[in-house]
Tab-separated table of N, CA, C and O in Angstrom:
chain	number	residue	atom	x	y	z
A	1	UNK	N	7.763	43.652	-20.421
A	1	UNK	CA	6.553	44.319	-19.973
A	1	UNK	C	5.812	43.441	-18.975
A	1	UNK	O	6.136	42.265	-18.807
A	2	UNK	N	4.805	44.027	-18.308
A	2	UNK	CA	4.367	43.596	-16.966
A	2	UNK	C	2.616	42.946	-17.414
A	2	UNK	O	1.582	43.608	-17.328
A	3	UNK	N	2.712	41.748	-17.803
A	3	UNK	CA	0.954	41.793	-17.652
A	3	UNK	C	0.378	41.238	-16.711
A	3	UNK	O	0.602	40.169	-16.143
A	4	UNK	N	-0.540	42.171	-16.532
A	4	UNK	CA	-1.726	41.555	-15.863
A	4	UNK	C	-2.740	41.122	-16.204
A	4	UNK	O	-3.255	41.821	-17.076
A	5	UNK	N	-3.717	39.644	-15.724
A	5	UNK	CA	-4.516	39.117	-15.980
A	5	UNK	C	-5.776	39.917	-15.621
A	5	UNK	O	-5.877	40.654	-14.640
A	6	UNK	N	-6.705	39.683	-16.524
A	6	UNK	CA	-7.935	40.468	-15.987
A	6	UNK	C	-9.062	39.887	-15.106
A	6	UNK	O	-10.013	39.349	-15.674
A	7	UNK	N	-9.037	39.932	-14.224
A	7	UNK	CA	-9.961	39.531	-13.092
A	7	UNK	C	-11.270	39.789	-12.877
A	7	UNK	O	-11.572	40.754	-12.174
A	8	UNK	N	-12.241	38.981	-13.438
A	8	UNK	CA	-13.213	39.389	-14.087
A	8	UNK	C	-14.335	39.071	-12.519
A	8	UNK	O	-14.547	37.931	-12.107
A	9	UNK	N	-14.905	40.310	-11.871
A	9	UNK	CA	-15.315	40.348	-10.788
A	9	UNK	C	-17.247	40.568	-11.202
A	9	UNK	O	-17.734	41.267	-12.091
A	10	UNK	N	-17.735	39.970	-10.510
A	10	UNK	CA	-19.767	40.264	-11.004
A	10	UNK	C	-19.824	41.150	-10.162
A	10	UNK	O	-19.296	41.157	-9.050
A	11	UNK	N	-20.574	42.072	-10.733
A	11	UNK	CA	-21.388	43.365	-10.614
A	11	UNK	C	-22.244	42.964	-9.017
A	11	UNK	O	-22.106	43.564	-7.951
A	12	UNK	N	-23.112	41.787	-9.300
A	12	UNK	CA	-24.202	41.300	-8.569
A	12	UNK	C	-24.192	39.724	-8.478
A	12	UNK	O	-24.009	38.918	-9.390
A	13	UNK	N	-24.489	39.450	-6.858
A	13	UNK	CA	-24.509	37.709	-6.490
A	13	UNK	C	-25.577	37.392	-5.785
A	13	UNK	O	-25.531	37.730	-4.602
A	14	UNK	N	-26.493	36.864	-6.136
A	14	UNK	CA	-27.669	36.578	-5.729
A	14	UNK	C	-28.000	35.322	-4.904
A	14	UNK	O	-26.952	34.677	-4.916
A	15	UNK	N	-28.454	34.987	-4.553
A	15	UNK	CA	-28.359	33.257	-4.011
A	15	UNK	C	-30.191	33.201	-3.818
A	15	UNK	O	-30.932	33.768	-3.015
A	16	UNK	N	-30.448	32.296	-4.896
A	16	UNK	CA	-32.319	32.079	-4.734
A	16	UNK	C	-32.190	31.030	-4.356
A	16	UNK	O	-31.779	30.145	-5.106
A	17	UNK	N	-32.629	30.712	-2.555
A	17	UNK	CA	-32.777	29.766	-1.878
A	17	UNK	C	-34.062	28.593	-2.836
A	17	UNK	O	-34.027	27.363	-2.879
A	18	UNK	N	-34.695	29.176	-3.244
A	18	UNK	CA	-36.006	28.127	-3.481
A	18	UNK	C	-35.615	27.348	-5.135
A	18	UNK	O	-36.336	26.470	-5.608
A	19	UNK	N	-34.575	27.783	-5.715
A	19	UNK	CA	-34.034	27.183	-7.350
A	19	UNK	C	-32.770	26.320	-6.645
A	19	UNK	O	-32.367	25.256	-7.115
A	20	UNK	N	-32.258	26.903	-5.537
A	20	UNK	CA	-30.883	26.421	-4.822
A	20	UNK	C	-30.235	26.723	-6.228
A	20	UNK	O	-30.051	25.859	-7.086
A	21	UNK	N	-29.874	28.214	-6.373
A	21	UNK	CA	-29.083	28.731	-7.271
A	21	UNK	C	-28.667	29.704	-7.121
A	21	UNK	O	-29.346	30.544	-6.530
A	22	UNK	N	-27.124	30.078	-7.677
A	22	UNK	CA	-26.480	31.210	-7.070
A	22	UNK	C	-26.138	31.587	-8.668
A	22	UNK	O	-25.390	30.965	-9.422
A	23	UNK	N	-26.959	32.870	-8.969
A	23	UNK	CA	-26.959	34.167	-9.808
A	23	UNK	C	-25.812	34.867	-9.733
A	23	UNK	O	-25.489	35.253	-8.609
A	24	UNK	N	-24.895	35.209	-10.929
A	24	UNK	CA	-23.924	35.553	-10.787
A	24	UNK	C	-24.026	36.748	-12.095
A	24	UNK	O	-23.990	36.298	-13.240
A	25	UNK	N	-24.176	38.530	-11.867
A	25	UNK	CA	-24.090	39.204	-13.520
A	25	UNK	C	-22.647	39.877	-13.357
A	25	UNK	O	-21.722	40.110	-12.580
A	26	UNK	N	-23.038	39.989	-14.399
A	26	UNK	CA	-21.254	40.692	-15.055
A	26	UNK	C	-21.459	41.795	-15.601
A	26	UNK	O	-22.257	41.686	-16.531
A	27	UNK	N	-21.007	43.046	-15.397
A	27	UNK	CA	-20.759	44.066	-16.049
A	27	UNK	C	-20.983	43.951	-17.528
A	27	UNK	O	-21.868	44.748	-17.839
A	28	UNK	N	-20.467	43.171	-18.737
A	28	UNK	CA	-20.613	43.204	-19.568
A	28	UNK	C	-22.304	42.937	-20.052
A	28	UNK	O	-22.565	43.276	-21.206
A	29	UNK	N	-23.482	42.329	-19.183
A	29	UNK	CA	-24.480	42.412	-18.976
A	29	UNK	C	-24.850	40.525	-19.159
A	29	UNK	O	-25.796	39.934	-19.680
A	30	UNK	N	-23.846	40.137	-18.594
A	30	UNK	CA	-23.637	38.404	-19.188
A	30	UNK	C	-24.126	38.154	-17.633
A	30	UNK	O	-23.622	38.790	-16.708
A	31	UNK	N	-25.480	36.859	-17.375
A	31	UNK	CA	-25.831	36.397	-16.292
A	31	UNK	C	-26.181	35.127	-15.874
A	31	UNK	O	-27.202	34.468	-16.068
A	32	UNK	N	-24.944	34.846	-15.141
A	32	UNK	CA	-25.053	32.731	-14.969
A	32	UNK	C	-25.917	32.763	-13.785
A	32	UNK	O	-26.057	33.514	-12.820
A	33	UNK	N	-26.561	31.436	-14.302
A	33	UNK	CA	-27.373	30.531	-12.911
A	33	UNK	C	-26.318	29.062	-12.686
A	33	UNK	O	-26.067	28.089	-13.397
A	34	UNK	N	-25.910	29.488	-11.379
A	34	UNK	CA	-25.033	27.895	-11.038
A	34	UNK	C	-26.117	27.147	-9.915
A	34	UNK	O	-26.821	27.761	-9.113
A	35	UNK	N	-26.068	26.069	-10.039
A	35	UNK	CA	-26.554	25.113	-9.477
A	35	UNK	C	-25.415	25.225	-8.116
A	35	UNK	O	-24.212	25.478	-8.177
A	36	UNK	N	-26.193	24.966	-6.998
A	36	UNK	CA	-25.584	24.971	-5.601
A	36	UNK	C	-24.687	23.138	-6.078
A	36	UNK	O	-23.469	22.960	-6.042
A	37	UNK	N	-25.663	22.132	-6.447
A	37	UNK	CA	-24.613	21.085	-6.692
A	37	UNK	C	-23.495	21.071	-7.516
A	37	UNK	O	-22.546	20.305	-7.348
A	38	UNK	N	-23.603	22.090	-8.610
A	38	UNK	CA	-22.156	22.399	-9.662
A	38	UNK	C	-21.453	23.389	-8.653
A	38	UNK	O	-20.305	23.590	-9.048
A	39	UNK	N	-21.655	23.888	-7.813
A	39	UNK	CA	-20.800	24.678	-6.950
A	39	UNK	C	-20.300	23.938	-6.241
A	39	UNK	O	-19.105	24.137	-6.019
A	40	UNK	N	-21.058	22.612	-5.487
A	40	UNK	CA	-20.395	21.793	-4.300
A	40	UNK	C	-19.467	20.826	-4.796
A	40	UNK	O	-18.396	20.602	-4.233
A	41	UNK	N	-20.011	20.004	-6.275
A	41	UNK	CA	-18.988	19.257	-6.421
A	41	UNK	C	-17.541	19.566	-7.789
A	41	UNK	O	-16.935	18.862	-8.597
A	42	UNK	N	-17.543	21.077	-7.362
A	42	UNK	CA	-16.573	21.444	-8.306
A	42	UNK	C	-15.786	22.865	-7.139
A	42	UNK	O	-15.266	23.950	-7.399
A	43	UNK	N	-15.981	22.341	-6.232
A	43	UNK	CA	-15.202	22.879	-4.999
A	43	UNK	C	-14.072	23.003	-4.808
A	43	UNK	O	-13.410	22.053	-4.390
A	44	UNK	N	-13.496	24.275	-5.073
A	44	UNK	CA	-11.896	24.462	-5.133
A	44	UNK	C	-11.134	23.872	-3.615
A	44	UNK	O	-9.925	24.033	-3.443
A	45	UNK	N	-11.737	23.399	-2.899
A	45	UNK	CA	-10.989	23.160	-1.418
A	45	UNK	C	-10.524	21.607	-2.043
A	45	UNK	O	-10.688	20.796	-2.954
A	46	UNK	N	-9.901	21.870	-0.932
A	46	UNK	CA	-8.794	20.517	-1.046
A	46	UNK	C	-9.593	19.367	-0.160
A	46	UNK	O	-8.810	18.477	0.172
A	47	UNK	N	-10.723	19.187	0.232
A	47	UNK	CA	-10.823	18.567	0.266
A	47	UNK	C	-11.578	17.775	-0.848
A	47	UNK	O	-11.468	16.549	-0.863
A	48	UNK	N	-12.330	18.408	-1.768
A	48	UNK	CA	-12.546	17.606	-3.230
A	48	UNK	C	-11.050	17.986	-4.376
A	48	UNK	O	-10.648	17.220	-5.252
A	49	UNK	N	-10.770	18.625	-4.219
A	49	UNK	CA	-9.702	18.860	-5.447
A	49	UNK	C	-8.248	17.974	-5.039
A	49	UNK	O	-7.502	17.386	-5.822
A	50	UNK	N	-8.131	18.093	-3.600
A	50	UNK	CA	-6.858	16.963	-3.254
A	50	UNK	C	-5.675	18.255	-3.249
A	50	UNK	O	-5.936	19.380	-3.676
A	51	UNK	N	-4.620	17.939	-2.801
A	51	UNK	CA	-3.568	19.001	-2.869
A	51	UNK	C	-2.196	18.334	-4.117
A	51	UNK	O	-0.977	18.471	-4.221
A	52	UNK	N	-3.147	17.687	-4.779
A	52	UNK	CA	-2.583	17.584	-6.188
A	52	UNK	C	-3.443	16.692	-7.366
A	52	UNK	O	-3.824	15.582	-6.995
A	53	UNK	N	-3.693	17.010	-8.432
A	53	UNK	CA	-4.669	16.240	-9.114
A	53	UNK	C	-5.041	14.957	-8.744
A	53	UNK	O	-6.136	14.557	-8.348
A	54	UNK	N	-4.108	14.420	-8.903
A	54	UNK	CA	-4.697	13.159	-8.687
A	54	UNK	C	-5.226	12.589	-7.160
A	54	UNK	O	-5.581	11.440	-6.895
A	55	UNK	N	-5.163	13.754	-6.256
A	55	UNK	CA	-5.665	13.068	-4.898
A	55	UNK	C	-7.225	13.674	-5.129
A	55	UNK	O	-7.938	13.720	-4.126
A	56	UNK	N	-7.662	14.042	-6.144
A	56	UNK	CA	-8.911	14.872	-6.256
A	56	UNK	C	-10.254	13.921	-5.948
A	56	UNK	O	-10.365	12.826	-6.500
A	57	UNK	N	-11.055	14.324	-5.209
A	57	UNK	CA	-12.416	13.178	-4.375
A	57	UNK	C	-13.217	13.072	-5.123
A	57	UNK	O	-13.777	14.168	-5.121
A	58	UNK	N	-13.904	12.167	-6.131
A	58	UNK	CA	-15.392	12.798	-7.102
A	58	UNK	C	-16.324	13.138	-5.496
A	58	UNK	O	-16.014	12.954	-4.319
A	59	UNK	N	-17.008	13.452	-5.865
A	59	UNK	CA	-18.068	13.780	-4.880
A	59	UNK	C	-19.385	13.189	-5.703
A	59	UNK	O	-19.706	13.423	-6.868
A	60	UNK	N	-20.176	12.173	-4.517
A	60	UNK	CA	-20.927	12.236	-4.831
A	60	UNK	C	-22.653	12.065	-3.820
A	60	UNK	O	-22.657	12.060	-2.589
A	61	UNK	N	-23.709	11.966	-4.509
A	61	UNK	CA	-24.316	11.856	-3.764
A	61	UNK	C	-25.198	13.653	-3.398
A	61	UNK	O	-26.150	14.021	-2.710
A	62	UNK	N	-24.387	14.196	-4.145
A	62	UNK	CA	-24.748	16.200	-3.848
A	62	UNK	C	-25.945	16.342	-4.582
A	62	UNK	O	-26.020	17.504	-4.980
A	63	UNK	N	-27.042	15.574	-4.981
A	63	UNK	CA	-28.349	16.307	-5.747
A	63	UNK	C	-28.831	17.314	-4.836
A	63	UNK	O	-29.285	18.351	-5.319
A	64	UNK	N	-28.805	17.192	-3.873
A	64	UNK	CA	-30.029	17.996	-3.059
A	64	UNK	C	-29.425	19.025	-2.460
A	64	UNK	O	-30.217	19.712	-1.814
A	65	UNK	N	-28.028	19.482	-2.428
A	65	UNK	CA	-27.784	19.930	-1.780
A	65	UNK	C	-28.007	21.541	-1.495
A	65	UNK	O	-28.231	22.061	-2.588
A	66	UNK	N	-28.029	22.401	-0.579
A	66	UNK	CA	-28.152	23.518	-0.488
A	66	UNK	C	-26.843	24.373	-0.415
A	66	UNK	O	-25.697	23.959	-0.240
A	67	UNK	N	-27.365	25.942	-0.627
A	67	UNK	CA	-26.498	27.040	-0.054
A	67	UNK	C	-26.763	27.435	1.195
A	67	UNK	O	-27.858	27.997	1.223
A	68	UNK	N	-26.278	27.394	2.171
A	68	UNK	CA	-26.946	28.189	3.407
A	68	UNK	C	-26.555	29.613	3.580
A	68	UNK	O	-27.284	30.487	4.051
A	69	UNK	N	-25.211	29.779	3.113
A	69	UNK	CA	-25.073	31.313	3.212
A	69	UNK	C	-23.680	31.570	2.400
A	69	UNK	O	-23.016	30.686	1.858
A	70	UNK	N	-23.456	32.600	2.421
A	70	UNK	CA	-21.992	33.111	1.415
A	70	UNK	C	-21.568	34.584	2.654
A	70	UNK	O	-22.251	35.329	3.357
A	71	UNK	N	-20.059	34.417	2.380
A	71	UNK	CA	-19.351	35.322	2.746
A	71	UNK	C	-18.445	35.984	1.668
A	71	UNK	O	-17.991	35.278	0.768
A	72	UNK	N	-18.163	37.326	1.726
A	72	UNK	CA	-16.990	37.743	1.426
A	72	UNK	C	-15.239	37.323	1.613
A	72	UNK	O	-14.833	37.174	2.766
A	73	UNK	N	-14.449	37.180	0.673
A	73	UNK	CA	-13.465	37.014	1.397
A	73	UNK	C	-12.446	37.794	0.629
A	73	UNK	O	-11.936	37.463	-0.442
A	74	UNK	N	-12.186	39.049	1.437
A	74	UNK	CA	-11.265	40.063	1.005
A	74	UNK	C	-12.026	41.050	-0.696
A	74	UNK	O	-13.179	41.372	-0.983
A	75	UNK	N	-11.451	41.126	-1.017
A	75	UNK	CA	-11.570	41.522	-2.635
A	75	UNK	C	-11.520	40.689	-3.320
A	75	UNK	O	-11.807	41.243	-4.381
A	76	UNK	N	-11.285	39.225	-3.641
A	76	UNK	CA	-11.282	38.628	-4.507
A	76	UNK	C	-12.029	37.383	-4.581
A	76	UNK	O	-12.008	36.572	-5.507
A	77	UNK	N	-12.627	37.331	-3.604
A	77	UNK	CA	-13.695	35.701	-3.906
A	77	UNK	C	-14.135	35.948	-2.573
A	77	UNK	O	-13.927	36.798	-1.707
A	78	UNK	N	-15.212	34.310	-2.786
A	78	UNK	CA	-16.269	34.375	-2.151
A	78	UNK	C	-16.090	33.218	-1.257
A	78	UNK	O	-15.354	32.364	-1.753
A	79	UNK	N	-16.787	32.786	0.542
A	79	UNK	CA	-16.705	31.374	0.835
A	79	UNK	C	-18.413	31.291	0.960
A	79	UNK	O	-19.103	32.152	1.505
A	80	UNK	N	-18.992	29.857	0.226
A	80	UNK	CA	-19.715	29.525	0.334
A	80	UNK	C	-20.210	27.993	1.478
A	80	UNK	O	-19.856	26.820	1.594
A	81	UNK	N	-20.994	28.727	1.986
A	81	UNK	CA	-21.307	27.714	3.324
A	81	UNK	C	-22.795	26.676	2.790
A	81	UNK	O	-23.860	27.113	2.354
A	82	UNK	N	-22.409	25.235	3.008
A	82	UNK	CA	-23.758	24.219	2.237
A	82	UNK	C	-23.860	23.491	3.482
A	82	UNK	O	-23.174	23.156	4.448
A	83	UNK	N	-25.569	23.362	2.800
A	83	UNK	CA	-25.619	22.350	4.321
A	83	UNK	C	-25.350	21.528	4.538
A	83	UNK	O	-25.855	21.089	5.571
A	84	UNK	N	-24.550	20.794	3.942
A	84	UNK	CA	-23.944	19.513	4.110
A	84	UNK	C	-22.720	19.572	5.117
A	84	UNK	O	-22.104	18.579	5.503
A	85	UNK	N	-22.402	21.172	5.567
A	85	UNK	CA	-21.300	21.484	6.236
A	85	UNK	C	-20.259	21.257	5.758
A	85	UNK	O	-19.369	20.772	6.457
A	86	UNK	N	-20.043	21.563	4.315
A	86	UNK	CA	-19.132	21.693	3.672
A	86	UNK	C	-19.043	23.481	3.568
A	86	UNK	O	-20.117	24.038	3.340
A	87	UNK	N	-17.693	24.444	3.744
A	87	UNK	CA	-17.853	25.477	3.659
A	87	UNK	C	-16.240	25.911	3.436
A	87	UNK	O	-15.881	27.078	3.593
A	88	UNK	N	-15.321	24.846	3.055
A	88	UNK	CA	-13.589	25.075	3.386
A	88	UNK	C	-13.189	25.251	1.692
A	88	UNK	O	-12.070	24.969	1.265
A	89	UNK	N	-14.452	25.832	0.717
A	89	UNK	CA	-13.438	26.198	-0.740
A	89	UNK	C	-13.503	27.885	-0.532
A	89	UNK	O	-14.309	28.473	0.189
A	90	UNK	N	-12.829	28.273	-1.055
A	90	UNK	CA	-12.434	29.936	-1.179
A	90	UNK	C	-12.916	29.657	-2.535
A	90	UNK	O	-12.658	28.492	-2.838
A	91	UNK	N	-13.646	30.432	-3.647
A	91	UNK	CA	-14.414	30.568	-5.352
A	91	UNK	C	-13.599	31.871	-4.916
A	91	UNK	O	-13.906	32.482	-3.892
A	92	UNK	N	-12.630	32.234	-5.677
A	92	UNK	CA	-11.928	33.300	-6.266
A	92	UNK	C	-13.089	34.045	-7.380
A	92	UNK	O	-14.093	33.435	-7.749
A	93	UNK	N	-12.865	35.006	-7.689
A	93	UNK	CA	-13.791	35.831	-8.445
A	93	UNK	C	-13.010	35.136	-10.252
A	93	UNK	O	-13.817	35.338	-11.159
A	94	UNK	N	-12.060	34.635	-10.600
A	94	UNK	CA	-11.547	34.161	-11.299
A	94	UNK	C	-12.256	32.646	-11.509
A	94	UNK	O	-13.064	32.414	-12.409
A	95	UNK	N	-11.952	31.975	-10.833
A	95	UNK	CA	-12.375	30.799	-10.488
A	95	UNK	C	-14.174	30.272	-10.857
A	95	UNK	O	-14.707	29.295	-11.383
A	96	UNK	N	-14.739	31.865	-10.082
A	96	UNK	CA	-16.111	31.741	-10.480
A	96	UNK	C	-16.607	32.087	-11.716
A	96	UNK	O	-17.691	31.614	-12.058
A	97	UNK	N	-15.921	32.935	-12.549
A	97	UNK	CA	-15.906	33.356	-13.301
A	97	UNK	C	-15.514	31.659	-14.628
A	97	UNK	O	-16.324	31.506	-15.543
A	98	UNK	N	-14.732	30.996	-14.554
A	98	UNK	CA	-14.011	30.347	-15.307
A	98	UNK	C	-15.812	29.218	-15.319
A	98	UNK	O	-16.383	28.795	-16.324
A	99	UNK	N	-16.362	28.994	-13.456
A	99	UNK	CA	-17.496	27.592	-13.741
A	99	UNK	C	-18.326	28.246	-14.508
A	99	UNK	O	-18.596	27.609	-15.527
A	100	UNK	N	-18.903	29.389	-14.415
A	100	UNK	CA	-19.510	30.132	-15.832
A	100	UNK	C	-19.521	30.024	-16.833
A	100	UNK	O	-20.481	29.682	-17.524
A	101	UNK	N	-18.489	30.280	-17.158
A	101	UNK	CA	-17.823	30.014	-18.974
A	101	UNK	C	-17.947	28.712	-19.476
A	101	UNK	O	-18.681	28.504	-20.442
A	102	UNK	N	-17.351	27.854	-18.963
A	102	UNK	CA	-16.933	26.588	-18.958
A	102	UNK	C	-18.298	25.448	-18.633
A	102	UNK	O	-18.428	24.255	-18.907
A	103	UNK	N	-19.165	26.391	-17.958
A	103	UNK	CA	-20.311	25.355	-17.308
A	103	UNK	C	-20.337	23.546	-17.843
A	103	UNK	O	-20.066	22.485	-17.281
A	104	UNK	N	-20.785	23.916	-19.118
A	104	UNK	CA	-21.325	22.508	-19.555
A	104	UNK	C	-20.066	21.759	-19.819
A	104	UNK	O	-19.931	20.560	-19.577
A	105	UNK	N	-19.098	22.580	-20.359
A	105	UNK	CA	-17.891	21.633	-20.536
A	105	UNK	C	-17.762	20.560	-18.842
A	105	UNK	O	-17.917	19.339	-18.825
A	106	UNK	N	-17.449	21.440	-17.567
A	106	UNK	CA	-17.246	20.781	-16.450
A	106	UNK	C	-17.964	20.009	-16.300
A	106	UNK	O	-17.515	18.882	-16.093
A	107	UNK	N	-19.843	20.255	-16.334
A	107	UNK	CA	-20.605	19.231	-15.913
A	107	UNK	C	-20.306	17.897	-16.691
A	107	UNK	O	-19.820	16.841	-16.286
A	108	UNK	N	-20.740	18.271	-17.911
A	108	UNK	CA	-20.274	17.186	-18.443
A	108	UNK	C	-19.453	15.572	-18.065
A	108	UNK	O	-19.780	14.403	-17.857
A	109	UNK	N	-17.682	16.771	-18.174
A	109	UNK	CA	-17.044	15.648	-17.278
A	109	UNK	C	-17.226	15.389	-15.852
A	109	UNK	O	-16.510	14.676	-15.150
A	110	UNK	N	-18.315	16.079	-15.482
A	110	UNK	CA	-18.536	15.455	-13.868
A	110	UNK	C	-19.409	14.045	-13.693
A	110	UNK	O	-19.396	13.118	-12.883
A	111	UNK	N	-20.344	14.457	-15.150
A	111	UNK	CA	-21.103	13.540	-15.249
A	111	UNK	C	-20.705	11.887	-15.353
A	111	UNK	O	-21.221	10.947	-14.749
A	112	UNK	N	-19.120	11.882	-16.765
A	112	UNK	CA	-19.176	11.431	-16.906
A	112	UNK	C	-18.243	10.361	-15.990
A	112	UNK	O	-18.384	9.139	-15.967
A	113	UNK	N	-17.456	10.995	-15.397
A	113	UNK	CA	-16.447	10.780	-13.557
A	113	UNK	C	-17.639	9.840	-13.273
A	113	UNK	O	-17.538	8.643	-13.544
A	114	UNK	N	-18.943	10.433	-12.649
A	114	UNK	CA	-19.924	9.641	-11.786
A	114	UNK	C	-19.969	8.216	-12.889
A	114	UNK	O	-19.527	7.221	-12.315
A	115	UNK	N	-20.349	7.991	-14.123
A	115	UNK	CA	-20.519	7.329	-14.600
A	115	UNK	C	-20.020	5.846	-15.029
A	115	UNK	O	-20.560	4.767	-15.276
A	116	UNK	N	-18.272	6.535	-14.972
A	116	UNK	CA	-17.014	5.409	-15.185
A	116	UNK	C	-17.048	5.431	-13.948
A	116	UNK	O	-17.472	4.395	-14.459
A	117	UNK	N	-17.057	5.515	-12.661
A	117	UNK	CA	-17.097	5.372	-11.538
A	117	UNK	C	-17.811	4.281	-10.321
A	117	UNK	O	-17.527	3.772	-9.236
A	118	UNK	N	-19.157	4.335	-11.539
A	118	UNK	CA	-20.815	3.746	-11.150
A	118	UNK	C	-20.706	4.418	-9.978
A	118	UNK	O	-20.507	3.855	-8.902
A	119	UNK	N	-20.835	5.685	-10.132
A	119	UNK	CA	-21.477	6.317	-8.700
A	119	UNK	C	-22.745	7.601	-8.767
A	119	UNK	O	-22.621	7.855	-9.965
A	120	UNK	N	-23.636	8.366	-8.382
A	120	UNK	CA	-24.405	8.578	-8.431
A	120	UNK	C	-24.689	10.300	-8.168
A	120	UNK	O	-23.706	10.953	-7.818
A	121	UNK	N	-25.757	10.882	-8.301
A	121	UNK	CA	-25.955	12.137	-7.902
A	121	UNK	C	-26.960	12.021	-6.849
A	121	UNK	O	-27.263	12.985	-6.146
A	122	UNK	N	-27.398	11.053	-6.743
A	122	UNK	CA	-28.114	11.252	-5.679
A	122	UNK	C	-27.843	10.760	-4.068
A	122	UNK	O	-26.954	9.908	-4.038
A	123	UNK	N	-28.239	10.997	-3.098
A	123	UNK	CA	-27.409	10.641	-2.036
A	123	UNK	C	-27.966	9.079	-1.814
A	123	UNK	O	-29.092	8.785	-2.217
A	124	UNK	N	-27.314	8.327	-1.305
A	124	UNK	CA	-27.668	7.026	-0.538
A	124	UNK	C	-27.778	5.993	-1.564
A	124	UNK	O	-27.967	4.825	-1.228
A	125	UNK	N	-27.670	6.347	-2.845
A	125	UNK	CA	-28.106	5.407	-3.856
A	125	UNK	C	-26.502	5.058	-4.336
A	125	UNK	O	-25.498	5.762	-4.225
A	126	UNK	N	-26.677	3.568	-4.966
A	126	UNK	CA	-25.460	3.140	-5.448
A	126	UNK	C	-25.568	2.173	-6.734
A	126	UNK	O	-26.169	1.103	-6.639
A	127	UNK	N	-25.118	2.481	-7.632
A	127	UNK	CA	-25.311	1.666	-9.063
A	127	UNK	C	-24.769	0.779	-9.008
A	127	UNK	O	-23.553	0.968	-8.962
A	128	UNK	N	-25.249	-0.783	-8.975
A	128	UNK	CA	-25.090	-2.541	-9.374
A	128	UNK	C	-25.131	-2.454	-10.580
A	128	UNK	O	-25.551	-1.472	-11.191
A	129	UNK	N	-24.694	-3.488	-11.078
A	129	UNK	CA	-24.531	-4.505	-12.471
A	129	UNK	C	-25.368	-5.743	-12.273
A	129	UNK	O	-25.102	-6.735	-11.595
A	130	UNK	N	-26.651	-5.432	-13.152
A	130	UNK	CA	-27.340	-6.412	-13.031
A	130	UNK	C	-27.165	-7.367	-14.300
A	130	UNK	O	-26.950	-6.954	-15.439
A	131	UNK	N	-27.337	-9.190	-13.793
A	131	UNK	CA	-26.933	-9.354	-14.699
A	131	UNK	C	-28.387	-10.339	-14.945
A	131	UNK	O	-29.183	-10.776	-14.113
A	132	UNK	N	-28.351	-10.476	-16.463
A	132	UNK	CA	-29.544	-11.206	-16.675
A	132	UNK	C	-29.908	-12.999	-16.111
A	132	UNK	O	-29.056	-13.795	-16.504
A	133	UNK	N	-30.828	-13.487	-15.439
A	133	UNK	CA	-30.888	-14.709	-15.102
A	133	UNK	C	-31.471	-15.482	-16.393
A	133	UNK	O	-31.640	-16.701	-16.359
């Protein structure tokens, strides 16, 4: 037999410039708020994901970042344009669907990437080891 996966597409996509958050509802009446920075640094393009796990970029430095605009792309996802001039991930309606679900699980480990890393969310800043005199 033939299955198909169910492709779970939102009803409605909002983008509130002034929260820098992109509103996402679902038919079933279920409604995420993503952070424009959980969108930027969990960017399906290859240039943060790498064209195989392990070439994957943490990103950092994205607190502030914005949405500037969103496009359609075909029937199945979306390209989101930031001002950082980052705009090369395709968010599949799957894909967007999964940072939803999953939210805190991802942040989480994004958090904790920046952390074993000593690197930061904010831009220009960089975490030392201070040591006591």
């Amino acid at each position: 037999t033939l299955r198909t996966e169910h492709i779970v597409k939102p009803e409605k996509i909002h983008l509130h410039r002034r929260t820098k958050q992109l509103e996402l509802a679902y038919a079933d009446e279920q409604h995420f708020r993503l952070d424009a920075e959980y969108l930027r640094v969990l960017s399906p393009s290859a240039e943060v994901r790498g064209h195989h796990p392990n070439q994957a970029v943490l990103q950092v430095g994205k607190k502030d970042v914005a949405i500037e605009s969103i496009i359609g792309v075909g029937n199945y996802a979306i390209q989101i344009f930031f001002d950082d001039q980052h705009n090369s991930g395709i968010y599949s309606w799957e894909y967007l669907h999964q940072l939803c679900i999953h939210h805190d699980e991802y942040w989480q480990r994004y958090l904790d990437q920046l952390k074993q890393q000593k690197k930061c969310r904010e831009a220009n800043t960089e975490i030392i080891n201070a040591t006591k005199l």
